XYZ file of C-alpha atoms in Angstrom:
591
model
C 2.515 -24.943 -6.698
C 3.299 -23.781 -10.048
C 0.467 -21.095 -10.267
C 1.643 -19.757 -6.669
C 5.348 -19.309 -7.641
C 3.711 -17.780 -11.509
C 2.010 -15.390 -9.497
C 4.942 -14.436 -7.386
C 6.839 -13.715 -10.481
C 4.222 -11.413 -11.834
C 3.822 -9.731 -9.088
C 7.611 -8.901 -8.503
C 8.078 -8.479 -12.643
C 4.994 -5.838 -12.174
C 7.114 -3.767 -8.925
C 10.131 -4.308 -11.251
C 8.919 -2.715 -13.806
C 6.749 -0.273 -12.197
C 10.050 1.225 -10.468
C 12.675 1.033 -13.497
C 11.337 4.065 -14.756
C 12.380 5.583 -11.453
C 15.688 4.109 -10.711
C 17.335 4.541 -14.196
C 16.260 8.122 -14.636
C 17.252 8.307 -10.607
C 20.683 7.601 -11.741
C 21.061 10.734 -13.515
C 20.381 12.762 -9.999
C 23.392 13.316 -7.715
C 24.270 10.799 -5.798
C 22.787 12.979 -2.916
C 26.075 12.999 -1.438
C 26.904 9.534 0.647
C 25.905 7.127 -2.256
C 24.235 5.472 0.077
C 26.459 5.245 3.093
C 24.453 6.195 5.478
C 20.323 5.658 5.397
C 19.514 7.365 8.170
C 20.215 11.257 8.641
C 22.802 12.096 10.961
C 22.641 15.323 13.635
C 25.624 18.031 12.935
C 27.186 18.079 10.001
C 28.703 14.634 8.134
C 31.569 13.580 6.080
C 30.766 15.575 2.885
C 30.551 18.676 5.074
C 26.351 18.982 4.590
C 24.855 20.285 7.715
C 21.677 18.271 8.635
C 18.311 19.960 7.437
C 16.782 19.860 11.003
C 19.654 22.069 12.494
C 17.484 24.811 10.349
C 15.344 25.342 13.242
C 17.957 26.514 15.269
C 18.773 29.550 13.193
C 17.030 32.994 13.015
C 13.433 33.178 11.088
C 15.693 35.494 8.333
C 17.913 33.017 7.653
C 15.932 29.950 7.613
C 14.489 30.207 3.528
C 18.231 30.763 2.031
C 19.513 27.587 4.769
C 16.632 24.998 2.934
C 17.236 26.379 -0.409
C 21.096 25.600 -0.670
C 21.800 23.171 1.689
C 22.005 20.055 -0.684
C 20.412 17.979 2.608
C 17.292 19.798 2.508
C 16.713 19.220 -0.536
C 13.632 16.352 -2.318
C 14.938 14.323 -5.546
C 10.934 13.601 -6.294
C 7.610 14.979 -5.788
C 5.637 17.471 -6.992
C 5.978 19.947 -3.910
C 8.987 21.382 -1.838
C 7.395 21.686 1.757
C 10.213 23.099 3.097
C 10.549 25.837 1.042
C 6.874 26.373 1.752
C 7.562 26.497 5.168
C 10.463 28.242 5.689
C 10.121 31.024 2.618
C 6.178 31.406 1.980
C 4.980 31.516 5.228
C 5.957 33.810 7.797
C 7.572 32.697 11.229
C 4.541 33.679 13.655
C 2.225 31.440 10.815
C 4.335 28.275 11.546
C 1.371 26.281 13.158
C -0.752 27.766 10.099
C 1.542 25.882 7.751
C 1.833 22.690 10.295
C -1.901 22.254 9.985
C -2.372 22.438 6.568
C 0.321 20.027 6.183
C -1.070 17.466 8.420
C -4.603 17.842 6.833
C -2.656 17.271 3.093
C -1.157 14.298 4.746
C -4.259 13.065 6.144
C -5.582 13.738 2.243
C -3.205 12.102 0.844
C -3.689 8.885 3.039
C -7.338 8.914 1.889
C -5.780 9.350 -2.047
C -3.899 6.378 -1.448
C -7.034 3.827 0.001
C -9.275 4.996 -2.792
C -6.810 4.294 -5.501
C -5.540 0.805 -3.856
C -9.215 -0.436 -2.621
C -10.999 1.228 -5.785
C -8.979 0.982 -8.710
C -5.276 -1.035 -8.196
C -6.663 -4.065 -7.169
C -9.928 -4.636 -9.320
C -7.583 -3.875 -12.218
C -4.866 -6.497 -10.522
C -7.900 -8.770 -10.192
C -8.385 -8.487 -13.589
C -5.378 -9.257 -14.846
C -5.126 -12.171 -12.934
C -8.194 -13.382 -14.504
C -6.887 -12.760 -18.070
C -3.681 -14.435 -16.965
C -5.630 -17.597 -15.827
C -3.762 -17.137 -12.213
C -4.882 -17.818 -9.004
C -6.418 -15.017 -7.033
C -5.628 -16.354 -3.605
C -2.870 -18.349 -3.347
C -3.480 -19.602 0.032
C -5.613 -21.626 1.897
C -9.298 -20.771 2.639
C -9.104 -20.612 6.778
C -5.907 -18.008 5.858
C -6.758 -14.762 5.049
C -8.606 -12.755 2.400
C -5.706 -11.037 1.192
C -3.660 -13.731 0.123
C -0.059 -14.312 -0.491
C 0.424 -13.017 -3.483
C -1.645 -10.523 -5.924
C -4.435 -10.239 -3.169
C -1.662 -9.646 -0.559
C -0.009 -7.128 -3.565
C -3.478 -4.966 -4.013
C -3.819 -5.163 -0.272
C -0.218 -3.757 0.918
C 0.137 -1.717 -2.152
C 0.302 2.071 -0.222
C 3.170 0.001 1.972
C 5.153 -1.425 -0.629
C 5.269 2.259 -2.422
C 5.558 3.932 0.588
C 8.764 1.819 0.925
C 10.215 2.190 -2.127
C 10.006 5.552 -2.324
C 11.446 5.937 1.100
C 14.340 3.573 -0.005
C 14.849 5.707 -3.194
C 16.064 8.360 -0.828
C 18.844 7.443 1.631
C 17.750 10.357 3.721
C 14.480 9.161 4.273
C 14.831 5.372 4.392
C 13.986 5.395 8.209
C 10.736 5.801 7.228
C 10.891 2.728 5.547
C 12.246 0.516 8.699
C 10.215 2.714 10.972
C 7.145 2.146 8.441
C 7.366 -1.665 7.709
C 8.559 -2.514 11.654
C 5.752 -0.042 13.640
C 3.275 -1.752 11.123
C 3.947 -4.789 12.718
C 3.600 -4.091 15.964
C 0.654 -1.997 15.344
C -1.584 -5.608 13.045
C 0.329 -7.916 16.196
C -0.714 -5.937 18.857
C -3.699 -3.731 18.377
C -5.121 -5.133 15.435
C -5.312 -8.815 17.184
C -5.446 -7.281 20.446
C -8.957 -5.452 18.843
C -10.357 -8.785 17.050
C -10.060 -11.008 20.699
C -11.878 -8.117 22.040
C -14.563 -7.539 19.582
C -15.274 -11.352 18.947
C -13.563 -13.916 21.029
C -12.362 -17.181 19.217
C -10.606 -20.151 18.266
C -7.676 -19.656 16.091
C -6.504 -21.920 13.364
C -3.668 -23.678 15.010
C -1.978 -24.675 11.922
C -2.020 -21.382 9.867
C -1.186 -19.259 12.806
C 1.214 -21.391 13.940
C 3.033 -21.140 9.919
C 2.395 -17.846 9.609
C 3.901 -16.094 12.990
C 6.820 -18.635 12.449
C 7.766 -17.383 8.979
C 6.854 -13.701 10.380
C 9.716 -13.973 13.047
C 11.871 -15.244 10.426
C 11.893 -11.982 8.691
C 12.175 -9.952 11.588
C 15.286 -12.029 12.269
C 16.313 -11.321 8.803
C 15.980 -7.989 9.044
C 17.616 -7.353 12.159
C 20.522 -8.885 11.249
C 20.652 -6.894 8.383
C 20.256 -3.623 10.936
C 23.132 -5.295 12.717
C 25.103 -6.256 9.755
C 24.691 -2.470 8.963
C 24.752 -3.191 5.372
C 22.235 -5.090 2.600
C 24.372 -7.248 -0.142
C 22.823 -7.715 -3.658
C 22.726 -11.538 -1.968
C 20.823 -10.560 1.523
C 18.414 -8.466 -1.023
C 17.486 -11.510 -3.668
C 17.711 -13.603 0.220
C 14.253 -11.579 1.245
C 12.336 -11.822 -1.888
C 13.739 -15.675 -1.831
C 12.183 -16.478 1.285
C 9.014 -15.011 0.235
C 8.809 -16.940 -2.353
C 9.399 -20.093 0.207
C 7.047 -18.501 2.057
C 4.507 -19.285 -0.724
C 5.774 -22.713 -1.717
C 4.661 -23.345 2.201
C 1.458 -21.950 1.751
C 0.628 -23.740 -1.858
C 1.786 -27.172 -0.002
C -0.237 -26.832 2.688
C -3.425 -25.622 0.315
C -2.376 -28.810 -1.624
C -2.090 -30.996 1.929
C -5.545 -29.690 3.341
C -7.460 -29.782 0.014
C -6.606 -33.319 -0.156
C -6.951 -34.573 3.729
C -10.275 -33.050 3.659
C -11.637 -34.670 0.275
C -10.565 -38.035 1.750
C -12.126 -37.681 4.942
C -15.617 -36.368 2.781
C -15.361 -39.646 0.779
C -14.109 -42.103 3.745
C -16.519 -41.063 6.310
C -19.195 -38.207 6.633
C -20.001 -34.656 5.305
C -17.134 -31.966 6.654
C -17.393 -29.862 9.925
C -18.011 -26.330 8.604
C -14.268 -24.582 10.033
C -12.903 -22.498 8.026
C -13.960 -23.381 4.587
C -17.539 -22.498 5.500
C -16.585 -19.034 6.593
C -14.190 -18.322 3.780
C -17.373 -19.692 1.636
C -20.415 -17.935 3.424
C -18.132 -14.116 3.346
C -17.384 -15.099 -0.582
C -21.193 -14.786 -0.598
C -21.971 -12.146 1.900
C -19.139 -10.070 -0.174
C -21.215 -10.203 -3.278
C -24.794 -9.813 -1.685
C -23.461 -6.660 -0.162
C -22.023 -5.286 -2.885
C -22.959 -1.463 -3.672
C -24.063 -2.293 -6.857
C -28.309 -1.804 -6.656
C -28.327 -2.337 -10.477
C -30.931 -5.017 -10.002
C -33.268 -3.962 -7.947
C -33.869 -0.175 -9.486
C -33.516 -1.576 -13.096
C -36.361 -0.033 -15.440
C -38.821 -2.336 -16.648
C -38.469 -1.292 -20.622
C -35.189 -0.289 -20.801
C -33.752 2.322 -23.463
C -30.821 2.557 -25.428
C -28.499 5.090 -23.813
C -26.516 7.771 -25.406
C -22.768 8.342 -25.900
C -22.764 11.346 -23.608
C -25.247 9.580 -21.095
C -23.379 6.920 -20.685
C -19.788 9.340 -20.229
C -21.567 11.096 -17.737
C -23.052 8.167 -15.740
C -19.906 6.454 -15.660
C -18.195 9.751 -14.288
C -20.338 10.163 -11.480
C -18.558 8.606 -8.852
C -22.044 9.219 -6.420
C -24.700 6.710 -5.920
C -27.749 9.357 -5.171
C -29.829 5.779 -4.009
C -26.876 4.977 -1.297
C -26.160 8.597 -0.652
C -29.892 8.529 0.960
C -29.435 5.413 3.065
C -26.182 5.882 4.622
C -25.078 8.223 7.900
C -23.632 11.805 8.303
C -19.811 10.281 8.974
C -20.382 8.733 5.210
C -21.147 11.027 3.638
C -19.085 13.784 5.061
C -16.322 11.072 3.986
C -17.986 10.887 0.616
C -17.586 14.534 -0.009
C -13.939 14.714 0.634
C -13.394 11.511 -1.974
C -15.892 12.902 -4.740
C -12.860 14.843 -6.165
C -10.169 11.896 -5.964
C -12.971 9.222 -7.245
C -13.692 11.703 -10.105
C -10.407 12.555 -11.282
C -9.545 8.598 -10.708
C -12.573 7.750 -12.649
C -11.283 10.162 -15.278
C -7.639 8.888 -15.595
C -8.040 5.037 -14.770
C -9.710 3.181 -16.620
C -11.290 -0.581 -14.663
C -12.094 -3.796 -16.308
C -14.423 -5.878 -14.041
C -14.422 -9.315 -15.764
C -17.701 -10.238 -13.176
C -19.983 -8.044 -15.074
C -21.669 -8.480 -18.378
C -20.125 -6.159 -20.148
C -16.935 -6.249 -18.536
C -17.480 -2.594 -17.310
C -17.178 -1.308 -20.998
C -18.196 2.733 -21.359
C -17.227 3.230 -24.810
C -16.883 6.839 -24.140
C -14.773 6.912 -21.428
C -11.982 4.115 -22.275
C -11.987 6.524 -25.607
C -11.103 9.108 -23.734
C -8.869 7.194 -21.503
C -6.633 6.165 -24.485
C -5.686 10.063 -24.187
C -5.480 10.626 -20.776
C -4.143 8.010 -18.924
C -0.755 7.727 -21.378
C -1.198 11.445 -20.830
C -0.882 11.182 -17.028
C 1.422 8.213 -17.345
C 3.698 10.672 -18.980
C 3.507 13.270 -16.521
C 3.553 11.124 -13.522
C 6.604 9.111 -13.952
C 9.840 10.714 -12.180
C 7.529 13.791 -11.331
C 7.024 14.618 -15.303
C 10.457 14.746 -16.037
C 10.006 12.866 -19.170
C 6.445 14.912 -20.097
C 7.987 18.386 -20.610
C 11.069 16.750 -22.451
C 11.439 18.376 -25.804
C 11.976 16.317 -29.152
C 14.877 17.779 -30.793
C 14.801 20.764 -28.861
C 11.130 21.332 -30.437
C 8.328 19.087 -29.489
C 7.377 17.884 -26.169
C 6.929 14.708 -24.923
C 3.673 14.796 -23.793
C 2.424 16.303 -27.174
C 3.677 13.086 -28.800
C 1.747 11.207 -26.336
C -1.412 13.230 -27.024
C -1.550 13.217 -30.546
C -0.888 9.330 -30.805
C -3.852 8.850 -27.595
C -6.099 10.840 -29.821
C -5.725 8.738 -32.736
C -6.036 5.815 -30.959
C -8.954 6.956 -29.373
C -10.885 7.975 -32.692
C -10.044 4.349 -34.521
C -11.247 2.646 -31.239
C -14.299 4.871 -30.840
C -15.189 4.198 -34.773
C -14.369 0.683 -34.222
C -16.711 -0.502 -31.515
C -19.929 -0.311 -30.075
C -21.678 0.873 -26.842
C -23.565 -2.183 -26.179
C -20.222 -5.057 -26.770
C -17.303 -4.665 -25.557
C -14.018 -5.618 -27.790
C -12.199 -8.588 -28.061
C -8.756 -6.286 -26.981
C -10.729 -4.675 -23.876
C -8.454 -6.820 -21.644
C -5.596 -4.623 -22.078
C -7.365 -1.827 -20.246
C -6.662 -3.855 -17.643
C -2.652 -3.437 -18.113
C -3.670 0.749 -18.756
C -5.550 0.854 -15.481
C -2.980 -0.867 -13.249
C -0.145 0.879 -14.688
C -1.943 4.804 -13.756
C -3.470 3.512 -10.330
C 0.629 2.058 -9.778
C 1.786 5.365 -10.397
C -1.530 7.720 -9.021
C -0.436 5.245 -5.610
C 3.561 6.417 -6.590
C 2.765 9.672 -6.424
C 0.832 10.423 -3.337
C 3.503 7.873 -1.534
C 6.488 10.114 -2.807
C 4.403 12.992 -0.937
C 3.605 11.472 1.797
C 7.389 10.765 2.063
C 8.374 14.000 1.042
C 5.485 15.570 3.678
C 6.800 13.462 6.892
C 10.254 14.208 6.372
C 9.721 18.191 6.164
C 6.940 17.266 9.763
C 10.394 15.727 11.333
C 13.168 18.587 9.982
C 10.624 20.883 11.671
C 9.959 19.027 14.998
C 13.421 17.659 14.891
C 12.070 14.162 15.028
C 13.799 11.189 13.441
C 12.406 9.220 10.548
C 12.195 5.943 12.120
C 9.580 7.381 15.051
C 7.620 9.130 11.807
C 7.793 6.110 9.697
C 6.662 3.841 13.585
C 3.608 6.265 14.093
C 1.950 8.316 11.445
C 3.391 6.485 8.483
C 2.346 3.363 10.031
C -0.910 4.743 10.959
C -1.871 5.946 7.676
C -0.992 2.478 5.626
C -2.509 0.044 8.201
C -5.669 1.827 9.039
C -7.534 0.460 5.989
C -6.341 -2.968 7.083
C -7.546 -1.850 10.798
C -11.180 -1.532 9.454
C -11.648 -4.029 7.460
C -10.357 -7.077 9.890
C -12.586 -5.515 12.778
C -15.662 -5.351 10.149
C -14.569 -8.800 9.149
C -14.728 -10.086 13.328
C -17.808 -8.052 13.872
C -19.640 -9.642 11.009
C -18.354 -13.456 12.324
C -15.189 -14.121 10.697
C -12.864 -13.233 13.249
C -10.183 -16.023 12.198
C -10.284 -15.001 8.614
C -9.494 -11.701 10.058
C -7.060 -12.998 12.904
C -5.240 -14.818 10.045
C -4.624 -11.798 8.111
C -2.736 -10.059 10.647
C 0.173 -12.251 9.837
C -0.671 -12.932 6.075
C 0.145 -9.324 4.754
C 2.192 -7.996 6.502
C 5.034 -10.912 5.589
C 4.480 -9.854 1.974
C 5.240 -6.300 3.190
C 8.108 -6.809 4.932
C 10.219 -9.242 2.704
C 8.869 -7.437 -0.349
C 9.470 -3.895 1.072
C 12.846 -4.353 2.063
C 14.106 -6.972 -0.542
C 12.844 -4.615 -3.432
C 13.829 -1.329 -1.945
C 17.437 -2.400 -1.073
C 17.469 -3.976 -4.659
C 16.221 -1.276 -6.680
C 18.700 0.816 -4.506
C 22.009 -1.342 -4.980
C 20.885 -1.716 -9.007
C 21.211 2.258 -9.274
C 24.348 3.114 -7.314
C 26.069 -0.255 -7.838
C 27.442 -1.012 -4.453
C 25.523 -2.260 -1.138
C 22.860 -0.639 1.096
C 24.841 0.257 4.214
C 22.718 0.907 7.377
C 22.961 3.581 10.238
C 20.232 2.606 12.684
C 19.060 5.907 13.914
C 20.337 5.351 17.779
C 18.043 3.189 20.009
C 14.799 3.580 18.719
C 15.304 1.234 15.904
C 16.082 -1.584 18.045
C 13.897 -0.562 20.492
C 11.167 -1.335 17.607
C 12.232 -4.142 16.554
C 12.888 -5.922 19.846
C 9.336 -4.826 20.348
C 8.213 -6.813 17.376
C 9.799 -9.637 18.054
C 8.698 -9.602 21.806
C 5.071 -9.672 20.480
C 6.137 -12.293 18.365
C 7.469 -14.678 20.548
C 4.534 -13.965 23.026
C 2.142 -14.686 20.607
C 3.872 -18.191 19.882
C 3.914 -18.837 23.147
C 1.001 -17.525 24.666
C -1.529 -18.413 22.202
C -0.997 -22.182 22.171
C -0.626 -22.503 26.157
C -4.350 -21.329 25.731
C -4.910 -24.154 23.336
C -5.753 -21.260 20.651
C -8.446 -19.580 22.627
C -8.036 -15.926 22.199
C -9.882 -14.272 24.889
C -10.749 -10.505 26.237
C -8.012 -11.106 28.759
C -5.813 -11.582 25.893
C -6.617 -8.756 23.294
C -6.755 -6.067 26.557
C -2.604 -7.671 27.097
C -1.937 -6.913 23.062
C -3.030 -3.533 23.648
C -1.463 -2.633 27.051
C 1.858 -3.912 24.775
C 1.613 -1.366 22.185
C 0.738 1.705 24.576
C 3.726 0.732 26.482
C 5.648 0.686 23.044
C 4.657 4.359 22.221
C 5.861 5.109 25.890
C 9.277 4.051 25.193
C 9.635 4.525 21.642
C 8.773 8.220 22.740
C 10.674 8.278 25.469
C 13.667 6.815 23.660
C 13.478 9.887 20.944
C 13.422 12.836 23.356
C 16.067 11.461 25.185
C 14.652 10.836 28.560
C 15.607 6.564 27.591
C 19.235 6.317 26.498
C 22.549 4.248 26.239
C 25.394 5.507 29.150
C 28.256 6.287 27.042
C 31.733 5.353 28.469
């Protein structure tokens, strides 16, 4: 019990300290006009006399680029890129749907930005550290899920998280945050479970399901109230990462409870039915035999010493030529479009993989990522406002930052060896989780920053951006992976995960956000739901919820065709309404 709740505190003092950067130099930005009175954007014009950016389309073509360049609402306090500007000024009017589709193919880039980094580089590095830390990996029992509860569940929901505290960074834009975290859930509940009954019927776990949707519905409870409330308290805020961290105290007990039932009933009577354990056991090993790595098997027979530049250029190829030949046209059309992001990752982040030999030591490259990732780290962190400070009026920050990288670098390169890695190469580990935290930062921020210009232009509201694309773009590596997990056998490993990580999500998302939020303007998060649609999500949740807890044991677990064809008729009607409800064709009678 003590590991889980050591994990949960690393894993909250990492997002702590990951976001500081951004919330005390946030302070020094306007106050973007409410404080934070109001979260979700407002039609017409509010109290402080800002008109709302998405009344823009209503004006003449001519006057459209001076409206998003003055009006204080239309304005981003991070990112890289001002999409409305280059909208509304750089493109002509009659090349509007030019600039829409290069926007959503960005978006859709950016998406693929954010699984590479999480699946490639955050979580081996988080894996890592958890190794050097002597923590668990997967605080949770073995029939749960493969993501775990707490650093697994971290790497796994890491685009979510950031995606929601960026949004809540922003009271503009933190719709997309409740629209995010809430259409997430419906989408794992519904079509996610729906799709793994369908694929692979099966026997849930009665007792980890049953846990797990219980504790789920708590925090949709907590979280409505909080929408009804219409206001988060520094104590509602510590509340959700507090339950979490009951949440895990459950799970650790019950690991604790089943561990020991089933070594008594292995000594008292005979060997153990394979349920769970088996399959947690047999993917463990069907993980590692199918792991890309071919290292073995096309390893010369007299091997030669390799040089310093052949081993720099190796490790930056981020193509395996042998698996390039054996896999299908959709791969490697995929492949094509992540051979820049894996290089320029590969270039800026360095991994430690305590599994291999040599812990994945390239001499050259950690050299040269003693430079460059402090270098990026610099540049990245509240959108380089800190790189391109001066000294004294004189010297830049990021020159500093160079000069010390390089002499790091040169000691460290004269220092070691190709061959043996260091005794200190398990702080690489801290290096590479701290860029592939921020590289995950900054394509969030954008993808924030992208959605909201989408919905000033279409006139949609955050929450039904955050419910659909937002939603869409975080959960679809989990969508994969749990219906690769159901085709391959394990469908209540991947039933179980459903529920697992998106609890972390949730609690984490909001409980953060609203904390970082209150620590930087000093007063509580009050909440505007955007009209109906927000409730109409989250009574949509819950509804699949409470179906699920009722449904599922009335079957006595059995999760059939029938069933997962139900979850998905639920969802479409969902996107019915939810649409409905935003146009207007689904609203309240006013008196």
């Amino acid at each position: 019990m003590a590991g889980g709740l050591l994990n949960v505190y690393w894993v909250l003092s990492l997002l702590c300290v990951l976001q500081m950067g951004e919330t005390v130099s946030g302070a020094r930005a306007p106050s973007a006009g409410a404080h934070i009175s109001s979260q979700f954007p407002a039609s017409g014009v509010s109290q402080t006399g800002v008109v709302d950016c998405r009344e823009v389309c209503g004006l003449n073509a001519s006057d459209r680029c001076a409206f998003v360049r003055i009006n204080p609402d239309c304005r981003s306090d991070g990112g890289y890129l001002d999409y409305l500007e280059g909208i509304f000024c750089h493109f002509p009017a009659r090349l509007l749907p030019l600039a829409i589709t290069l926007y959503a193919f960005w978006l859709l880039y950016l998406f693929l930005i954010l699984g590479v980094t999480a699946a490639k580089f955050f979580c081996p590095n988080l894996s890592a550290i958890s190794t050097t830390l002597k923590l668990s990996h997967n605080v949770a029992p073995l029939d749960m899920s493969p993501h775990g509860v707490t650093f697994l569940a971290f790497g796994n929901g890491a685009p979510d998280i950031f995606s929601a505290l960026v949004a809540f960074s922003d009271p503009r834009t933190a719709g997309l945050a409740f629209g995010a975290l809430f259409g997430a859930g419906v989408l794992v509940t519904t079509v996610v479970a729906g799709g793994i009954a369908i694929l692979r019927p099966f026997t849930a776990a009665s007792r980890p399901f049953l846990r797990d949707i219980v504790f789920y519905m708590a925090a949709v409870l907590l979280i409505f109230t909080a929408l009804y409330r219409g206001r988060v308290t520094l104590a509602w805020a510590l509340g959700y990462l507090g339950f979490y961290m009951f949440y895990v105290v459950t799970v650790v007990l019950c690991t604790w409870i089943y561990q020991w039932q089933r070594r008594r009933s292995l000594v008292c009577s005979m060997p153990g039915t394979p349920e769970m354990l088996s399959d947690s056991e047999e993917e463990r090993v069907s993980s590692n035999t199918n792991s890309y790595d071919y290292g073995e098997e096309y390893r010369p027979l007299l091997l030669y010493p390799e040089t310093t530049a052949q081993i720099l250029v190796r490790a930056l190829n981020p193509l395996d030529y042998r698996k390039w030949r054996t896999k299908p046209v959709y791969w490697r059309v995929l492949k094509v479009f992540k051979l820049p992001v894996e290089f320029l990752l590969l270039l800026t982040v360095p991994v430690m993989d305590p599994d291999k030999e040599d812990r994945n030591w390239k001499r050259p490259l950690n050299c040269l990522h003693l430079v460059i990732s402090p270098l990026f780290l610099t540049l990245t962190l509240q959108s380089g406002a800190y790189g391109v400070y001066e000294i004294g009026g004189l010297f830049p920050v990021w020159a500093v930052v160079v000069i010390a990288g390089t002499a790091l670098a040169a000691v460290t390169f004269f220092a070691t060896s190709n061959s043996e890695p260091p005794r200190f190469h398990w702080l690489f580990a801290f290096l590479g989780f701290l860029t592939s935290a921020l590289w995950i930062n900054a394509a969030a921020t954008e993808v924030v920053n992208i959605l909201r210009s989408l919905g000033v232009v279409f006139r949609l509201s955050n929450t039904v951006l955050g419910l659909t694309l937002l939603a869409w773009g975080n959960s679809i590596g989990d969508v994969f992976s749990d219906f690769t997990l159901a085709r391959q056998g394990y469908p209540r490993m991947a039933f179980s995960a459903c529920f697992g990580g998106i609890i972390f999500n949730m609690l984490v998302g909001v409980g953060l956000g609203c904390l970082l939020q209150i620590s930087r303007v000093h007063m509580e998060v009050k909440l505007e739901p955007d009209g109906l649609l927000v409730w109409v999500l989250a009574g949509t949740l819950g509804l699949s919820l409470v179906c699920s807890l009722v449904l599922v044991p009335l079957q006595c677990f059995q999760l059939s065709r029938v069933y997962g064809c139900c979850l998905l008729l639920l969802y479409l009607t969902f996107l019915v309404v939810a649409l409905l409800t935003e146009f207007g064709v689904i609203h309240l009678k006013t008196v």
